[in-house]
Coordinates of N, CA and C and ligand atoms in Angstrom, one line a residue:
M8 N 124.9 113.0 82.6 CA 125.9 114.1 82.8 C 125.3 115.2 83.7
T9 N 126.1 115.6 84.7 CA 125.6 116.7 85.6 C 125.5 118.0 84.8
A10 N 124.4 118.7 85.0 CA 124.3 120.0 84.3 C 125.3 121.0 84.7
M11 N 125.9 121.7 83.8 CA 126.8 122.8 84.1 C 126.0 124.1 84.5
N12 N 126.4 124.6 85.6 CA 125.7 125.8 86.1 C 126.3 127.1 85.4
V13 N 125.6 127.7 84.6 CA 126.1 128.9 83.9 C 125.4 130.2 84.3
A14 N 126.2 131.1 84.8 CA 125.7 132.4 85.3 C 125.6 133.3 84.0
I15 N 124.5 134.1 84.0 CA 124.4 135.0 82.9 C 123.9 136.4 83.4
G16 N 124.4 137.4 82.8 CA 124.0 138.8 83.2 C 124.2 139.8 82.0
C17 N 123.5 140.8 82.1 CA 123.6 141.8 81.0 C 123.2 143.2 81.5
D18 N 123.5 144.2 80.7 CA 122.9 145.5 81.0 C 121.8 145.8 80.1
E19 N 121.2 147.0 80.1 CA 120.0 147.2 79.3 C 120.3 147.1 77.8
A20 N 121.5 147.3 77.4 CA 121.8 147.3 76.0 C 121.7 145.9 75.4
A21 N 121.8 144.9 76.3 CA 121.8 143.5 75.8 C 120.7 142.6 76.4
L22 N 119.6 143.3 76.8 CA 118.5 142.6 77.4 C 117.9 141.5 76.5
Q23 N 117.7 141.9 75.2 CA 117.1 141.0 74.2 C 118.1 139.8 73.9
L24 N 119.4 140.2 73.8 CA 120.4 139.1 73.6 C 120.5 138.1 74.7
K25 N 120.3 138.6 75.9 CA 120.3 137.7 77.1 C 119.2 136.7 77.0
E26 N 118.0 137.1 76.6 CA 116.9 136.2 76.5 C 117.1 135.2 75.3
T27 N 117.7 135.7 74.2 CA 118.0 134.8 73.1 C 119.0 133.7 73.5
I28 N 120.0 134.1 74.3 CA 121.1 133.2 74.7 C 120.5 132.2 75.7
K29 N 119.7 132.7 76.6 CA 119.1 131.8 77.6 C 118.3 130.7 76.9
Q30 N 117.5 131.1 75.9 CA 116.7 130.2 75.2 C 117.6 129.2 74.5
H31 N 118.7 129.7 73.9 CA 119.6 128.8 73.2 C 120.2 127.8 74.1
L32 N 120.6 128.2 75.3 CA 121.2 127.3 76.3 C 120.2 126.2 76.6
V33 N 118.9 126.5 76.6 CA 117.9 125.5 76.9 C 117.7 124.6 75.7
D34 N 117.7 125.2 74.5 CA 117.5 124.5 73.2 C 118.6 123.5 72.8
Q35 N 119.8 124.0 73.0 CA 121.0 123.1 72.6 C 121.0 121.9 73.6
D36 N 121.4 120.8 73.1 CA 121.5 119.6 74.0 C 122.9 119.0 74.1
R37 N 123.8 119.6 73.5 CA 125.2 119.0 73.5 C 125.8 119.1 74.9
V38 N 125.6 120.2 75.6 CA 126.1 120.4 77.0 C 124.9 120.7 77.9
P39 N 124.5 119.8 78.8 CA 123.4 120.1 79.7 C 123.7 121.3 80.6
V40 N 122.8 122.3 80.6 CA 123.1 123.5 81.3 C 122.0 123.9 82.2
E41 N 122.4 124.5 83.3 CA 121.4 125.1 84.2 C 121.8 126.6 84.3
V42 N 120.8 127.4 84.0 CA 121.2 128.9 84.0 C 120.8 129.6 85.2
T43 N 121.7 130.4 85.7 CA 121.4 131.3 86.8 C 121.4 132.7 86.3
D44 N 120.3 133.4 86.3 CA 120.2 134.7 85.6 C 120.3 135.9 86.7
F45 N 121.4 136.6 86.5 CA 121.7 137.7 87.4 C 121.1 139.1 86.9
G46 N 120.2 139.0 85.9 CA 119.6 140.2 85.4 C 120.4 140.9 84.4
V47 N 120.0 142.1 83.9 CA 118.8 142.8 84.3 C 117.6 142.1 83.7
H48 N 116.4 142.5 84.2 CA 115.2 142.0 83.7 C 114.3 143.0 83.1
T49 N 114.7 144.3 83.1 CA 113.9 145.4 82.6 C 114.9 146.3 81.7
P50 N 114.3 147.1 80.8 CA 115.2 147.9 80.0 C 115.7 149.2 80.7
D51 N 115.5 149.3 82.0 CA 116.0 150.5 82.7 C 117.5 150.5 82.7
P52 N 118.1 151.6 82.5 CA 119.5 151.7 82.5 C 120.2 151.2 83.8
V53 N 121.3 150.5 83.7 CA 122.0 150.0 84.8 C 123.5 150.2 84.6
D54 N 124.3 150.2 85.6 CA 125.7 150.3 85.4 C 126.3 148.9 85.3
Y55 N 126.9 148.6 84.1 CA 127.3 147.3 83.8 C 128.2 146.7 84.9
P56 N 129.1 147.4 85.6 CA 130.0 146.8 86.6 C 129.2 146.1 87.7
D57 N 128.0 146.7 88.0 CA 127.1 146.1 89.0 C 126.7 144.7 88.7
I58 N 126.5 144.4 87.4 CA 126.1 143.1 87.0 C 127.3 142.2 86.9
A59 N 128.4 142.8 86.3 CA 129.6 142.0 86.0 C 130.1 141.4 87.3
V60 N 130.1 142.2 88.4 CA 130.7 141.7 89.7 C 129.9 140.6 90.2
Q61 N 128.6 140.6 90.0 CA 127.8 139.5 90.6 C 128.0 138.2 89.9
V62 N 128.1 138.2 88.5 CA 128.4 137.0 87.8 C 129.8 136.5 88.1
A63 N 130.8 137.5 88.1 CA 132.2 137.1 88.3 C 132.3 136.5 89.7
Q64 N 131.7 137.0 90.6 CA 131.8 136.5 92.0 C 131.2 135.1 92.1
A65 N 130.0 134.9 91.5 CA 129.4 133.6 91.5 C 130.4 132.5 90.9
V66 N 131.1 132.9 89.8 CA 132.0 132.0 89.2 C 133.3 131.8 90.1
A67 N 133.8 132.9 90.6 CA 135.0 132.9 91.5 C 134.8 132.0 92.7
E68 N 133.6 132.1 93.2 CA 133.2 131.3 94.5 C 132.8 129.9 94.1
G69 N 132.8 129.6 92.9 CA 132.4 128.2 92.5 C 130.9 127.9 92.5
K70 N 130.1 128.9 92.7 CA 128.7 128.7 92.7 C 128.2 128.4 91.3
C71 N 128.8 129.0 90.3 CA 128.6 128.7 88.9 C 129.9 128.3 88.3
E72 N 129.8 127.4 87.3 CA 131.1 126.9 86.7 C 131.6 127.9 85.7
R73 N 130.7 128.5 84.9 CA 131.0 129.5 83.9 C 130.0 130.7 83.9
G74 N 130.4 131.7 83.2 CA 129.6 132.9 83.1 C 129.5 133.5 81.7
I75 N 128.4 134.1 81.4 CA 128.2 134.9 80.2 C 127.8 136.3 80.5
L76 N 128.5 137.3 80.0 CA 128.2 138.7 80.3 C 128.0 139.4 79.0
L77 N 126.9 140.2 79.0 CA 126.5 140.9 77.7 C 126.3 142.3 78.0
C78 N 126.9 143.2 77.1 CA 126.5 144.6 77.2 C 126.6 145.1 75.8
G79 N 126.7 146.4 75.6 CA 126.7 146.9 74.2 C 127.8 146.4 73.4
T80 N 129.0 146.5 74.0 CA 130.2 146.0 73.2 C 130.9 144.7 73.8
G81 N 130.5 144.4 75.0 CA 131.1 143.2 75.7 C 132.4 143.7 76.4
L82 N 132.8 144.9 76.1 CA 134.1 145.3 76.7 C 134.1 145.7 78.2
G83 N 133.1 146.6 78.5 CA 133.0 147.0 79.9 C 132.8 145.8 80.8
M84 N 132.0 144.9 80.4 CA 131.7 143.7 81.2 C 133.0 142.9 81.4
A85 N 133.8 142.7 80.4 CA 135.1 142.0 80.5 C 136.0 142.7 81.4
I86 N 136.2 144.0 81.2 CA 137.1 144.8 82.1 C 136.7 144.7 83.5
A87 N 135.4 144.8 83.8 CA 134.9 144.7 85.2 C 135.1 143.3 85.8
A88 N 134.7 142.3 85.0 CA 134.8 140.9 85.5 C 136.2 140.5 85.8
N89 N 137.1 141.0 85.0 CA 138.5 140.6 85.2 C 139.2 141.3 86.4
K90 N 138.5 142.2 87.1 CA 138.9 142.7 88.3 C 138.7 141.8 89.5
V91 N 137.8 140.8 89.3 CA 137.5 139.9 90.4 C 138.6 138.8 90.4
P92 N 139.3 138.7 91.5 CA 140.4 137.7 91.6 C 140.0 136.3 91.1
G93 N 140.8 135.8 90.3 CA 140.6 134.4 89.8 C 139.9 134.3 88.5
I94 N 139.3 135.5 88.1 CA 138.5 135.4 86.9 C 139.3 135.7 85.6
R95 N 139.0 134.9 84.6 CA 139.5 135.2 83.2 C 138.3 135.4 82.3
A96 N 138.0 136.6 82.0 CA 136.9 136.9 81.1 C 137.4 137.4 79.7
A97 N 136.8 136.8 78.7 CA 137.3 137.2 77.3 C 136.1 137.6 76.4
T98 N 136.3 138.7 75.7 CA 135.3 139.2 74.8 C 135.5 138.4 73.5
C99 N 134.4 137.7 73.1 CA 134.5 136.9 71.9 C 133.5 137.3 70.9
H100 N 133.9 137.7 69.7 CA 132.9 138.0 68.6 C 133.1 137.1 67.4
D101 N 133.8 136.1 67.6 CA 133.9 135.1 66.5 C 134.1 133.7 67.1
V102 N 133.7 132.7 66.3 CA 133.7 131.3 66.8 C 135.1 130.8 67.2
F103 N 136.0 131.1 66.4 CA 137.4 130.6 66.7 C 137.9 131.1 68.0
S104 N 137.7 132.5 68.2 CA 138.2 133.0 69.5 C 137.5 132.4 70.7
A105 N 136.2 132.1 70.5 CA 135.4 131.5 71.6 C 136.0 130.2 72.0
E106 N 136.3 129.4 71.0 CA 136.9 128.1 71.2 C 138.2 128.2 71.9
R107 N 139.1 129.1 71.4 CA 140.4 129.3 72.0 C 140.3 129.9 73.4
A108 N 139.3 130.7 73.7 CA 139.2 131.3 75.0 C 139.1 130.3 76.1
Q109 N 138.5 129.2 75.7 CA 138.3 128.1 76.7 C 139.6 127.1 76.6
K110 N 139.9 126.7 75.4 CA 141.0 125.7 75.2 C 142.4 126.3 75.6
S111 N 142.7 127.5 75.3 CA 144.0 128.1 75.6 C 144.0 128.9 76.8
N112 N 143.0 129.7 77.0 CA 143.0 130.7 78.1 C 142.2 130.3 79.3
H113 N 141.5 129.2 79.2 CA 140.6 128.8 80.3 C 139.7 129.9 80.9
A114 N 139.2 130.6 80.0 CA 138.3 131.7 80.3 C 137.0 131.2 80.8
Q115 N 136.7 131.4 82.1 CA 135.4 130.9 82.7 C 134.3 131.8 82.3
I116 N 134.6 133.0 81.8 CA 133.5 133.9 81.4 C 133.8 134.4 80.0
I117 N 132.8 134.4 79.2 CA 132.9 135.1 77.9 C 131.9 136.3 77.9
T118 N 132.3 137.4 77.2 CA 131.5 138.5 77.1 C 131.2 138.8 75.6
L119 N 130.0 139.3 75.4 CA 129.6 139.6 74.0 C 128.9 141.0 73.9
G120 N 129.0 141.6 72.8 CA 128.4 142.9 72.6 C 127.2 142.8 71.7
A121 N 126.0 143.2 72.3 CA 124.8 143.1 71.5 C 124.8 144.2 70.4
R122 N 125.6 145.2 70.5 CA 125.7 146.2 69.5 C 126.8 145.9 68.4
V123 N 127.4 144.8 68.6 CA 128.5 144.4 67.7 C 128.1 143.2 66.8
I124 N 127.5 142.2 67.4 CA 127.1 141.0 66.6 C 125.6 140.7 66.7
G125 N 125.1 139.9 65.8 CA 123.7 139.6 65.8 C 123.5 138.3 66.6
P126 N 122.2 138.0 66.8 CA 121.9 136.9 67.7 C 122.3 135.5 67.2
E127 N 122.3 135.3 65.9 CA 122.6 134.0 65.4 C 124.1 133.7 65.6
L128 N 125.0 134.7 65.3 CA 126.4 134.5 65.6 C 126.6 134.3 67.1
A129 N 126.0 135.1 67.9 CA 126.1 135.0 69.3 C 125.8 133.6 69.8
K130 N 124.8 133.0 69.2 CA 124.5 131.6 69.7 C 125.6 130.6 69.3
K131 N 126.1 130.8 68.1 CA 127.2 129.9 67.6 C 128.5 130.1 68.5
I132 N 128.7 131.3 68.9 CA 129.9 131.7 69.7 C 129.7 131.0 71.1
V133 N 128.5 131.1 71.7 CA 128.3 130.6 73.0 C 128.4 129.0 72.9
S134 N 127.9 128.4 71.9 CA 128.0 127.0 71.7 C 129.5 126.5 71.6
A135 N 130.2 127.2 70.8 CA 131.7 126.8 70.6 C 132.4 126.9 71.9
W136 N 132.1 127.9 72.7 CA 132.8 128.1 74.0 C 132.4 127.0 75.0
L137 N 131.1 126.8 75.0 CA 130.5 125.8 75.9 C 131.0 124.4 75.7
E138 N 131.2 124.1 74.4 CA 131.6 122.7 74.0 C 133.1 122.5 74.1
S139 N 133.8 123.6 74.4 CA 135.3 123.5 74.4 C 135.7 123.3 75.9
N140 N 136.8 122.6 76.1 CA 137.4 122.5 77.4 C 138.8 122.9 77.4
F141 N 139.3 123.3 78.5 CA 140.7 123.7 78.7 C 141.7 122.6 78.2
A142 N 142.6 123.0 77.4 CA 143.5 121.9 76.8 C 144.6 121.5 77.8
G143 N 144.9 122.3 78.8 CA 146.0 122.0 79.7 C 147.3 122.1 78.9
G144 N 148.3 121.2 79.3 CA 149.6 121.1 78.6 C 150.3 122.4 78.7
P145 N 150.9 122.9 77.6 CA 151.7 124.2 77.7 C 150.8 125.4 78.1
S146 N 149.5 125.2 77.7 CA 148.6 126.3 78.1 C 148.4 126.5 79.6
A147 N 148.5 125.4 80.3 CA 148.4 125.4 81.8 C 149.5 126.3 82.4
R148 N 150.7 126.2 81.9 CA 151.8 127.0 82.4 C 151.5 128.5 82.1
K149 N 151.0 128.8 81.0 CA 150.8 130.2 80.6 C 149.6 130.8 81.4
V150 N 148.6 130.0 81.6 CA 147.5 130.5 82.5 C 147.9 130.7 83.9
E151 N 148.8 129.8 84.3 CA 149.3 129.9 85.7 C 150.1 131.2 85.9
K152 N 150.8 131.5 84.8 CA 151.6 132.8 84.9 C 150.7 134.0 85.0
I153 N 149.5 133.9 84.3 CA 148.6 135.0 84.4 C 148.1 135.2 85.9
M154 N 147.9 134.0 86.5 CA 147.4 134.0 87.8 C 148.5 134.5 88.8
Q155 N 149.7 134.2 88.4 CA 150.8 134.7 89.3 C 150.9 136.2 89.2
I156 N 150.6 136.8 88.0 CA 150.7 138.3 87.9 C 149.6 138.9 88.9
E157 N 148.4 138.2 88.8 CA 147.4 138.7 89.7 C 147.8 138.6 91.2
A158 N 148.4 137.5 91.6 CA 148.8 137.3 92.9 C 149.9 138.3 93.4
K159 N 150.8 138.6 92.4 CA 151.8 139.5 92.7 C 151.3 140.9 93.1
Y160 N 150.3 141.4 92.2 CA 149.8 142.7 92.4 C 148.8 142.8 93.6
H161 N 148.2 141.7 93.9 CA 147.4 141.7 95.1 C 148.2 141.7 96.4
A162 N 149.3 141.0 96.3 CA 150.2 141.0 97.5 C 150.8 142.4 97.8
H163 N 151.1 143.1 96.7 CA 151.6 144.5 96.8 C 150.6 145.6 97.0
H164 N 149.3 145.2 97.0 CA 148.3 146.1 97.0 C 148.5 147.3 96.0
G165 N 149.1 146.9 94.9 CA 149.5 147.9 93.9 C 148.3 148.6 93.3
S166 N 148.4 149.8 92.8 CA 147.4 150.5 92.1 C 147.9 151.1 90.9
C167 N 147.1 151.1 89.9 CA 147.5 151.7 88.6 C 146.7 153.0 88.4
T168 N 147.3 154.1 88.0 CA 146.6 155.3 87.9 C 146.1 155.6 86.5
R169 N 146.4 154.7 85.5 CA 145.9 155.0 84.2 C 145.6 153.7 83.5
Ligands
RB5_213 C1 125.9 151.2 77.6 O1 125.9 151.5 79.0 C2 127.3 150.7 77.2 O2 128.3 151.5 77.6 C3 127.5 149.3 77.7 O3 126.5 148.5 77.3 C4 128.8 148.6 77.3 O4 128.9 148.7 75.9 C5 130.0 149.0 78.0 O5 131.1 148.5 77.7

């Protein structure tokens, strides 16, 4: 089986969790994975959108198949990643949501908060998402509608002020 290229990135709040998840991706053998690490590599403060955009871009361009973004809450990373056209990023703090994020929402990126959950749960969440595939069927129509919303607002160059 060809290894799945997974992009990973974090801010300083989730540096330790990134290392834990990288190790988990190597240790687990159910889905062969190749990891591309977009940092950060030091505890120096960084602005999470700077990392989110790199991971999201790598996924949007097809350089990486999926991405994992980690910050304090997982929220800022998701909000930022979802601004990159084509990206569906979902914050998942439980195993069921992680599975559905892939099966129903075809989320290429999951985000997790190092200040919200512990490392063992994070590993289970990552595995559930990694081992799930998009279900297609009625979900395909719904995901297509999400992408149509994006296309519509890009075409109009619309901006939202709040
Ligand atoms: C720290 O910068 C914190 O705001 C960040 O890690 C994240 O929780 C943002 O959503």
